[in-house]
């Protein structure tokens, strides 16, 4: 009997759908058919690939409500956020449909008169993706759209918590004419699929979004077949609030950035580093705002913060809160859970922690939950030291009205994405990715198609 995948609603634990795992033989066979589809897909003109991507985007827009509801059902995020994710996911397809037409080569002046030198770009081949549950639509299109635009074929393993969104997006792609073999999904446990993807020679690139330990493992495994990799891994974003910051803007943007997706976002702020002279006022404004957030089922129109994806995620959050309290921290608001272990749902009240020592776990480990600690600083140098004291380097934010301080912070924060008076810097048109343990490579922007291309150099003697 084939093993089953049970997809449950994280807001109430109810079973939504049951799917069958692909056997290992079936996964290999899908990989091989996707590899075989490469020669014909890459021969389609860039304009034809772009047209097919545009048709896919149009079709997703026509089914926006259905996909949004699917995301809320299997991921738990509030429906308006899920619909926003559908728009965000489509924006990657729009962007790369256009970028498909701008894959330029160049001619190079030769060093001798009797040579002509050209450099061209070619699609890398079959790309395998492993995606997480926190943005089941956007993390898939952010990888599939540039791959298909470049002329690569694509196979994806979605997270076991949220496979339905991926499956539906792929069905829609096929319905508009993207060839079935060129865009496929597989279902099985992460380690099993990871092993097959990384060892199979036909796969030329692995693109992954997920935890840092799994990313490191995939990089190690990919070394055996010298695959290209893009790794979008964990984060531990600081927010620095300078004493001249517009506090209302800083609070508004902190709350939006922190509590979307119940804090389960790699660019979610994980530490607030606030100037000592404004810390009391800022914290009061923050706590007042956080206490207005309503936690519950994402289909309830009043709800702002949905459930935690699963028990493992909940335990990590609870341990970080308990560790902070054991070290003498104060819970300025929050401090509550609504969980049912038997049914399988886990809600965490939005929590602000103060009086916390710098060596507390939450100050160093990714939380992936609706909890944020506040620490204070005296000088900007000290704020930067605290902010950079992390193995991660994905996103950092700061709020200041002072131009010189802003330049100092943007130049000294060791992070790939910087938001200056901006808690929402993401977009299909910008390069998203991190430094240090947060990963390798960039997704989005003109940078996001390069990793799907090989460079070929032709020297002609004349
Ligand atoms: N950068 C980001 O955006 C994300 C960061 N995280 C961080 O990771 C923590 C744990 O979340 P979790 O979902 O367990 O993250 P994982 O990294 O374990 O899962 C992400 C994806 O990787 C797959 N996977 C797991 N193990 C392997 C493996 N050995 N080889 C190949 N693929 C694998 C998963 O498959 P399967 O579902 O089958 O296990 C899933 O599709 C979170 O609390 C958060 O801190 C998590 C998700 C996204
Ligand atoms: O959390 C992630 O996995 C990536 C963040 C996706 C949302 C964004 O692009 O801001």
Short mmCIF file of N, CA, C and O in Angstrom, two decimals, residues 206-321:
data_model
loop_
_atom_site.label_atom_id
_atom_site.label_comp_id
_atom_site.label_asym_id
_atom_site.label_seq_id
_atom_site.Cartn_x
_atom_site.Cartn_y
_atom_site.Cartn_z
N UNK A 206 19.71 22.79 -7.95
CA UNK A 206 18.77 22.63 -6.83
C UNK A 206 18.47 24.03 -6.31
O UNK A 206 19.40 24.80 -6.02
N UNK A 207 17.19 24.34 -6.18
CA UNK A 207 16.82 25.60 -5.55
C UNK A 207 15.93 25.29 -4.36
O UNK A 207 14.95 24.55 -4.49
N UNK A 208 16.30 25.84 -3.22
CA UNK A 208 15.65 25.43 -1.96
C UNK A 208 15.30 26.65 -1.13
O UNK A 208 16.09 27.59 -1.01
N UNK A 209 14.11 26.64 -0.53
CA UNK A 209 13.78 27.59 0.52
C UNK A 209 13.35 26.78 1.73
O UNK A 209 12.45 25.93 1.63
N UNK A 210 14.00 27.05 2.86
CA UNK A 210 13.66 26.31 4.07
C UNK A 210 14.70 26.56 5.15
O UNK A 210 15.39 27.59 5.12
N UNK A 211 14.84 25.60 6.05
CA UNK A 211 15.72 25.81 7.21
C UNK A 211 17.19 25.72 6.82
O UNK A 211 17.56 25.04 5.86
N UNK A 212 18.03 26.37 7.61
CA UNK A 212 19.47 26.37 7.33
C UNK A 212 20.07 24.95 7.42
O UNK A 212 20.86 24.57 6.54
N UNK A 213 19.73 24.12 8.43
CA UNK A 213 20.34 22.78 8.46
C UNK A 213 20.03 21.97 7.20
O UNK A 213 20.91 21.30 6.66
N UNK A 214 18.79 22.04 6.72
CA UNK A 214 18.46 21.27 5.50
C UNK A 214 19.18 21.87 4.30
O UNK A 214 19.70 21.14 3.44
N UNK A 215 19.29 23.18 4.25
CA UNK A 215 20.02 23.83 3.15
C UNK A 215 21.47 23.36 3.11
O UNK A 215 22.02 23.05 2.04
N UNK A 216 22.10 23.31 4.30
CA UNK A 216 23.52 22.87 4.34
C UNK A 216 23.64 21.42 3.85
O UNK A 216 24.57 21.07 3.12
N UNK A 217 22.69 20.60 4.27
CA UNK A 217 22.72 19.19 3.86
C UNK A 217 22.58 19.08 2.34
O UNK A 217 23.32 18.34 1.67
N UNK A 218 21.65 19.84 1.78
CA UNK A 218 21.44 19.78 0.32
C UNK A 218 22.68 20.26 -0.43
O UNK A 218 23.04 19.73 -1.49
N UNK A 219 23.37 21.27 0.14
CA UNK A 219 24.60 21.75 -0.52
C UNK A 219 25.66 20.65 -0.51
O UNK A 219 26.33 20.40 -1.52
N UNK A 220 25.77 19.98 0.63
CA UNK A 220 26.75 18.89 0.74
C UNK A 220 26.42 17.80 -0.26
O UNK A 220 27.29 17.32 -0.99
N UNK A 221 25.14 17.40 -0.28
CA UNK A 221 24.74 16.31 -1.18
C UNK A 221 24.92 16.71 -2.65
O UNK A 221 25.29 15.88 -3.48
N UNK A 222 24.67 17.98 -2.94
CA UNK A 222 24.76 18.44 -4.34
C UNK A 222 26.20 18.47 -4.83
O UNK A 222 26.44 18.46 -6.04
N UNK A 223 27.14 18.52 -3.90
CA UNK A 223 28.55 18.57 -4.30
C UNK A 223 28.94 17.32 -5.09
O UNK A 223 29.78 17.39 -5.98
N UNK A 224 28.31 16.19 -4.79
CA UNK A 224 28.69 14.93 -5.44
C UNK A 224 28.46 14.98 -6.95
O UNK A 224 29.17 14.33 -7.71
N UNK A 225 27.45 15.72 -7.37
CA UNK A 225 27.18 15.82 -8.81
C UNK A 225 27.41 17.26 -9.30
O UNK A 225 26.96 17.63 -10.40
N UNK A 226 28.12 18.03 -8.51
CA UNK A 226 28.49 19.42 -8.84
C UNK A 226 27.31 20.20 -9.43
O UNK A 226 27.38 20.73 -10.53
N UNK A 227 26.25 20.26 -8.63
CA UNK A 227 25.08 21.01 -9.10
C UNK A 227 25.20 22.48 -8.70
O UNK A 227 25.82 22.80 -7.69
N UNK A 228 24.55 23.31 -9.48
CA UNK A 228 24.38 24.70 -9.06
C UNK A 228 23.34 24.71 -7.94
O UNK A 228 22.40 23.90 -7.95
N UNK A 229 23.48 25.64 -7.01
CA UNK A 229 22.49 25.72 -5.93
C UNK A 229 22.08 27.16 -5.68
O UNK A 229 22.89 28.08 -5.79
N UNK A 230 20.80 27.33 -5.36
CA UNK A 230 20.33 28.59 -4.76
C UNK A 230 19.70 28.19 -3.44
O UNK A 230 18.84 27.29 -3.40
N UNK A 231 20.14 28.84 -2.37
CA UNK A 231 19.68 28.48 -1.03
C UNK A 231 19.10 29.71 -0.36
O UNK A 231 19.83 30.68 -0.13
N UNK A 232 17.81 29.66 -0.06
CA UNK A 232 17.16 30.78 0.64
C UNK A 232 16.77 30.21 2.01
O UNK A 232 15.81 29.46 2.12
N UNK A 233 17.59 30.54 3.01
CA UNK A 233 17.49 29.81 4.28
C UNK A 233 16.93 30.70 5.41
O UNK A 233 16.22 31.65 5.14
N UNK A 234 17.28 30.38 6.62
CA UNK A 234 16.66 31.06 7.75
C UNK A 234 17.11 32.51 7.90
O UNK A 234 18.02 32.99 7.23
N UNK A 235 16.43 33.22 8.79
CA UNK A 235 16.79 34.61 9.06
C UNK A 235 16.57 34.94 10.53
O UNK A 235 15.98 34.15 11.28
N UNK A 236 17.08 36.09 10.93
CA UNK A 236 16.93 36.53 12.33
C UNK A 236 16.99 38.05 12.32
O UNK A 236 17.89 38.66 12.88
N UNK A 237 16.00 38.65 11.64
CA UNK A 237 16.11 40.07 11.31
C UNK A 237 16.06 40.98 12.53
O UNK A 237 15.18 40.84 13.38
N UNK A 238 17.00 41.93 12.60
CA UNK A 238 16.91 42.98 13.61
C UNK A 238 16.11 44.17 13.07
O UNK A 238 16.08 44.40 11.86
N UNK A 239 15.49 44.91 13.98
CA UNK A 239 14.95 46.23 13.64
C UNK A 239 15.61 47.21 14.60
O UNK A 239 15.48 47.07 15.82
N UNK A 240 16.32 48.18 14.05
CA UNK A 240 16.92 49.22 14.90
C UNK A 240 16.01 50.45 14.84
O UNK A 240 15.65 50.90 13.75
N UNK A 241 15.63 50.95 16.01
CA UNK A 241 14.81 52.17 16.04
C UNK A 241 15.65 53.27 16.69
O UNK A 241 15.96 53.21 17.89
N UNK A 242 16.06 54.24 15.86
CA UNK A 242 16.92 55.32 16.35
C UNK A 242 16.08 56.35 17.12
O UNK A 242 14.85 56.37 17.00
N UNK A 243 16.77 57.22 17.87
CA UNK A 243 15.99 58.12 18.75
C UNK A 243 15.24 59.18 17.96
O UNK A 243 14.27 59.75 18.45
N UNK A 244 15.64 59.42 16.69
CA UNK A 244 14.91 60.42 15.89
C UNK A 244 13.87 59.76 14.97
O UNK A 244 13.33 60.41 14.07
N UNK A 245 13.60 58.47 15.17
CA UNK A 245 12.66 57.78 14.27
C UNK A 245 11.25 58.32 14.45
O UNK A 245 10.89 58.79 15.54
N UNK A 246 10.47 58.25 13.38
CA UNK A 246 9.04 58.53 13.49
C UNK A 246 8.42 57.28 14.14
O UNK A 246 8.29 56.23 13.50
N UNK A 247 8.06 57.41 15.41
CA UNK A 247 7.68 56.21 16.17
C UNK A 247 6.38 55.58 15.66
O UNK A 247 6.23 54.35 15.70
N UNK A 248 5.47 56.42 15.17
CA UNK A 248 4.22 55.83 14.67
C UNK A 248 4.49 54.97 13.44
O UNK A 248 3.96 53.87 13.30
N UNK A 249 5.35 55.49 12.55
CA UNK A 249 5.71 54.71 11.36
C UNK A 249 6.44 53.43 11.79
O UNK A 249 6.15 52.33 11.31
N UNK A 250 7.38 53.58 12.73
CA UNK A 250 8.17 52.42 13.16
C UNK A 250 7.27 51.34 13.77
O UNK A 250 7.43 50.15 13.47
N UNK A 251 6.32 51.75 14.59
CA UNK A 251 5.43 50.76 15.23
C UNK A 251 4.54 50.11 14.17
O UNK A 251 4.42 48.87 14.12
N UNK A 252 3.95 50.93 13.32
CA UNK A 252 3.05 50.41 12.28
C UNK A 252 3.76 49.35 11.42
O UNK A 252 3.26 48.25 11.20
N UNK A 253 4.97 49.71 10.98
CA UNK A 253 5.69 48.81 10.06
C UNK A 253 6.23 47.59 10.80
O UNK A 253 6.31 46.50 10.22
N UNK A 254 6.63 47.78 12.06
CA UNK A 254 7.11 46.63 12.83
C UNK A 254 5.99 45.60 12.98
O UNK A 254 6.21 44.39 12.79
N UNK A 255 4.80 46.08 13.31
CA UNK A 255 3.69 45.15 13.55
C UNK A 255 3.33 44.42 12.25
O UNK A 255 3.14 43.20 12.24
N UNK A 256 3.31 45.15 11.14
CA UNK A 256 2.97 44.49 9.86
C UNK A 256 4.03 43.45 9.51
O UNK A 256 3.71 42.32 9.14
N UNK A 257 5.30 43.85 9.63
CA UNK A 257 6.38 42.94 9.22
C UNK A 257 6.45 41.73 10.15
O UNK A 257 6.65 40.60 9.72
N UNK A 258 6.27 41.97 11.44
CA UNK A 258 6.46 40.91 12.43
C UNK A 258 5.33 39.88 12.41
O UNK A 258 5.56 38.69 12.46
N UNK A 259 4.08 40.37 12.34
CA UNK A 259 2.97 39.45 12.63
C UNK A 259 2.31 38.87 11.39
O UNK A 259 1.42 38.04 11.51
N UNK A 260 2.75 39.27 10.17
CA UNK A 260 2.17 38.62 8.99
C UNK A 260 2.57 37.15 9.04
O UNK A 260 3.65 36.79 9.53
N UNK A 261 1.67 36.31 8.57
CA UNK A 261 1.93 34.87 8.56
C UNK A 261 2.28 34.36 9.96
O UNK A 261 3.08 33.43 10.11
N UNK A 262 1.73 35.01 10.99
CA UNK A 262 1.98 34.64 12.39
C UNK A 262 3.48 34.60 12.70
O UNK A 262 3.95 33.80 13.52
N UNK A 263 4.24 35.47 12.03
CA UNK A 263 5.68 35.54 12.29
C UNK A 263 6.47 34.43 11.61
O UNK A 263 7.69 34.33 11.81
N UNK A 264 5.80 33.61 10.81
CA UNK A 264 6.48 32.46 10.19
C UNK A 264 7.03 32.85 8.81
O UNK A 264 6.61 32.34 7.77
N UNK A 265 7.95 33.79 8.82
CA UNK A 265 8.52 34.33 7.59
C UNK A 265 10.02 34.52 7.82
O UNK A 265 10.41 34.99 8.89
N UNK A 266 10.82 34.17 6.82
CA UNK A 266 12.26 34.24 7.04
C UNK A 266 12.76 35.68 7.20
O UNK A 266 13.80 35.90 7.80
N UNK A 267 12.00 36.66 6.66
CA UNK A 267 12.40 38.06 6.84
C UNK A 267 11.68 38.72 8.01
O UNK A 267 11.74 39.92 8.20
N UNK A 268 11.00 37.91 8.81
CA UNK A 268 10.25 38.46 9.95
C UNK A 268 11.22 39.06 10.97
O UNK A 268 12.22 38.44 11.33
N UNK A 269 10.92 40.28 11.47
CA UNK A 269 11.79 40.84 12.52
C UNK A 269 11.84 39.92 13.73
O UNK A 269 10.80 39.45 14.19
N UNK A 270 13.02 39.66 14.21
CA UNK A 270 13.16 38.76 15.36
C UNK A 270 13.68 39.47 16.60
O UNK A 270 13.63 38.93 17.70
N UNK A 271 14.24 40.69 16.41
CA UNK A 271 14.80 41.43 17.56
C UNK A 271 14.56 42.91 17.34
O UNK A 271 14.89 43.43 16.28
N UNK A 272 14.02 43.58 18.34
CA UNK A 272 13.88 45.04 18.27
C UNK A 272 14.99 45.67 19.09
O UNK A 272 15.15 45.35 20.28
N UNK A 273 15.76 46.53 18.46
CA UNK A 273 16.92 47.16 19.12
C UNK A 273 16.61 48.66 19.12
O UNK A 273 16.69 49.32 18.08
N UNK A 274 16.22 49.17 20.30
CA UNK A 274 15.59 50.49 20.37
C UNK A 274 16.46 51.44 21.21
O UNK A 274 16.97 51.04 22.28
N UNK A 275 16.60 52.69 20.73
CA UNK A 275 17.42 53.64 21.50
C UNK A 275 16.83 53.82 22.90
O UNK A 275 15.61 53.96 23.07
N UNK A 276 17.73 53.85 23.90
CA UNK A 276 17.28 53.85 25.30
C UNK A 276 16.36 55.03 25.63
O UNK A 276 15.45 54.90 26.45
N UNK A 277 16.56 56.17 24.95
CA UNK A 277 15.76 57.36 25.30
C UNK A 277 14.31 57.27 24.83
O UNK A 277 13.45 57.99 25.33
N UNK A 278 14.06 56.41 23.85
CA UNK A 278 12.67 56.33 23.35
C UNK A 278 12.06 54.95 23.60
O UNK A 278 10.94 54.66 23.18
N UNK A 279 12.84 54.08 24.29
CA UNK A 279 12.41 52.68 24.41
C UNK A 279 11.07 52.55 25.13
O UNK A 279 10.20 51.77 24.71
N UNK A 280 10.87 53.35 26.17
CA UNK A 280 9.64 53.21 26.95
C UNK A 280 8.42 53.62 26.10
O UNK A 280 7.43 52.89 26.02
N UNK A 281 8.56 54.78 25.44
CA UNK A 281 7.45 55.27 24.63
C UNK A 281 7.17 54.32 23.45
O UNK A 281 6.02 53.97 23.17
N UNK A 282 8.26 53.88 22.80
CA UNK A 282 8.10 52.97 21.66
C UNK A 282 7.41 51.68 22.11
O UNK A 282 6.47 51.19 21.46
N UNK A 283 7.88 51.11 23.23
CA UNK A 283 7.33 49.83 23.68
C UNK A 283 5.84 49.97 24.02
O UNK A 283 5.04 49.09 23.72
N UNK A 284 5.50 51.10 24.64
CA UNK A 284 4.09 51.29 24.99
C UNK A 284 3.22 51.35 23.72
O UNK A 284 2.19 50.68 23.62
N UNK A 285 3.69 52.13 22.72
CA UNK A 285 2.93 52.21 21.46
C UNK A 285 2.83 50.83 20.80
O UNK A 285 1.78 50.45 20.27
N UNK A 286 3.94 50.10 20.86
CA UNK A 286 3.98 48.78 20.23
C UNK A 286 2.99 47.83 20.91
O UNK A 286 2.18 47.16 20.25
N UNK A 287 3.05 47.79 22.24
CA UNK A 287 2.19 46.87 22.99
C UNK A 287 0.72 47.23 22.75
O UNK A 287 -0.12 46.34 22.53
N UNK A 288 0.40 48.53 22.74
CA UNK A 288 -0.99 48.95 22.49
C UNK A 288 -1.46 48.41 21.14
O UNK A 288 -2.57 47.92 21.00
N UNK A 289 -0.59 48.51 20.15
CA UNK A 289 -0.97 48.08 18.80
C UNK A 289 -1.08 46.54 18.74
O UNK A 289 -2.02 45.99 18.16
N UNK A 290 -0.11 45.87 19.35
CA UNK A 290 -0.09 44.40 19.29
C UNK A 290 -1.34 43.83 19.97
O UNK A 290 -1.91 42.83 19.52
N UNK A 291 -1.78 44.52 21.03
CA UNK A 291 -2.96 44.00 21.75
C UNK A 291 -4.25 44.12 20.95
O UNK A 291 -5.26 43.54 21.32
N UNK A 292 -4.20 44.87 19.83
CA UNK A 292 -5.41 44.96 19.00
C UNK A 292 -5.50 43.79 18.01
O UNK A 292 -6.51 43.61 17.34
N UNK A 293 -4.42 43.01 17.88
CA UNK A 293 -4.41 41.93 16.89
C UNK A 293 -5.30 40.77 17.37
O UNK A 293 -5.22 40.37 18.54
N UNK A 294 -6.10 40.26 16.44
CA UNK A 294 -6.97 39.14 16.81
C UNK A 294 -6.40 37.84 16.24
O UNK A 294 -6.05 37.77 15.06
N UNK A 295 -6.35 36.83 17.10
CA UNK A 295 -5.79 35.54 16.70
C UNK A 295 -6.94 34.57 16.43
O UNK A 295 -7.92 34.56 17.16
N UNK A 296 -6.80 33.75 15.39
CA UNK A 296 -7.85 32.76 15.15
C UNK A 296 -7.78 32.18 13.75
O UNK A 296 -6.75 32.25 13.08
N UNK A 297 -8.91 31.60 13.34
CA UNK A 297 -9.02 30.95 12.04
C UNK A 297 -8.94 32.00 10.92
O UNK A 297 -9.66 33.00 10.95
N UNK A 298 -8.08 31.79 9.97
CA UNK A 298 -7.83 32.77 8.91
C UNK A 298 -9.04 33.07 8.04
O UNK A 298 -9.04 34.04 7.27
N UNK A 299 -10.10 32.26 8.13
CA UNK A 299 -11.31 32.56 7.36
C UNK A 299 -12.22 33.56 8.08
O UNK A 299 -13.15 34.09 7.50
N UNK A 300 -11.93 33.82 9.37
CA UNK A 300 -12.70 34.82 10.11
C UNK A 300 -12.19 36.19 9.67
O UNK A 300 -11.01 36.50 9.81
N UNK A 301 -13.06 37.05 9.12
CA UNK A 301 -12.58 38.32 8.55
C UNK A 301 -11.93 39.25 9.57
O UNK A 301 -11.20 40.16 9.19
N UNK A 302 -12.19 39.04 10.87
CA UNK A 302 -11.57 39.92 11.88
C UNK A 302 -10.18 39.46 12.30
O UNK A 302 -9.49 40.15 13.05
N UNK A 303 -9.79 38.28 11.86
CA UNK A 303 -8.53 37.70 12.37
C UNK A 303 -7.32 38.28 11.64
O UNK A 303 -7.32 38.44 10.43
N UNK A 304 -6.28 38.63 12.43
CA UNK A 304 -5.03 39.14 11.86
C UNK A 304 -3.90 38.12 11.93
O UNK A 304 -2.94 38.19 11.19
N UNK A 305 -3.98 37.21 12.90
CA UNK A 305 -2.88 36.27 13.13
C UNK A 305 -3.45 34.84 13.19
O UNK A 305 -4.29 34.54 14.04
N UNK A 306 -2.98 34.00 12.28
CA UNK A 306 -3.48 32.63 12.20
C UNK A 306 -2.69 31.69 13.10
O UNK A 306 -1.92 32.10 13.97
N UNK A 307 -2.86 30.38 12.87
CA UNK A 307 -2.21 29.37 13.71
C UNK A 307 -0.73 29.18 13.36
O UNK A 307 -0.28 29.59 12.29
N UNK A 308 -0.03 28.51 14.25
CA UNK A 308 1.32 28.02 13.97
C UNK A 308 1.15 26.76 13.14
O UNK A 308 0.21 26.00 13.32
N UNK A 309 2.08 26.52 12.22
CA UNK A 309 1.86 25.47 11.23
C UNK A 309 1.74 24.08 11.85
O UNK A 309 0.94 23.26 11.40
N UNK A 310 2.54 23.80 12.89
CA UNK A 310 2.46 22.45 13.47
C UNK A 310 3.07 22.43 14.89
O UNK A 310 3.57 23.46 15.37
N UNK A 311 3.03 21.27 15.50
CA UNK A 311 3.48 21.14 16.90
C UNK A 311 4.97 21.48 17.03
O UNK A 311 5.39 22.14 17.98
N UNK A 312 5.76 21.03 16.05
CA UNK A 312 7.21 21.29 16.11
C UNK A 312 7.48 22.80 16.16
O UNK A 312 8.28 23.29 16.96
N UNK A 313 6.76 23.53 15.32
CA UNK A 313 6.92 25.00 15.29
C UNK A 313 6.49 25.61 16.61
O UNK A 313 7.16 26.51 17.14
N UNK A 314 5.37 25.12 17.17
CA UNK A 314 4.85 25.66 18.42
C UNK A 314 5.85 25.42 19.56
O UNK A 314 6.13 26.33 20.36
N UNK A 315 6.40 24.22 19.62
CA UNK A 315 7.33 23.89 20.72
C UNK A 315 8.55 24.81 20.68
O UNK A 315 9.02 25.31 21.71
N UNK A 316 9.05 25.07 19.47
CA UNK A 316 10.22 25.96 19.36
C UNK A 316 9.89 27.35 19.93
O UNK A 316 10.68 27.92 20.69
N UNK A 317 8.73 27.88 19.59
CA UNK A 317 8.33 29.21 20.05
C UNK A 317 8.18 29.21 21.58
O UNK A 317 8.69 30.09 22.29
N UNK A 318 7.48 28.19 22.09
CA UNK A 318 7.22 28.11 23.54
C UNK A 318 8.54 28.02 24.31
O UNK A 318 8.73 28.68 25.34
N UNK A 319 9.46 27.22 23.79
CA UNK A 319 10.76 27.08 24.48
C UNK A 319 11.51 28.42 24.53
O UNK A 319 12.15 28.74 25.52
N UNK A 320 11.42 29.19 23.42
CA UNK A 320 12.11 30.49 23.42
C UNK A 320 11.48 31.45 24.43
O UNK A 320 12.18 32.19 25.11
N UNK A 321 10.15 31.43 24.54
CA UNK A 321 9.48 32.31 25.52
C UNK A 321 9.87 31.86 26.94
O UNK A 321 10.23 32.69 27.80
#
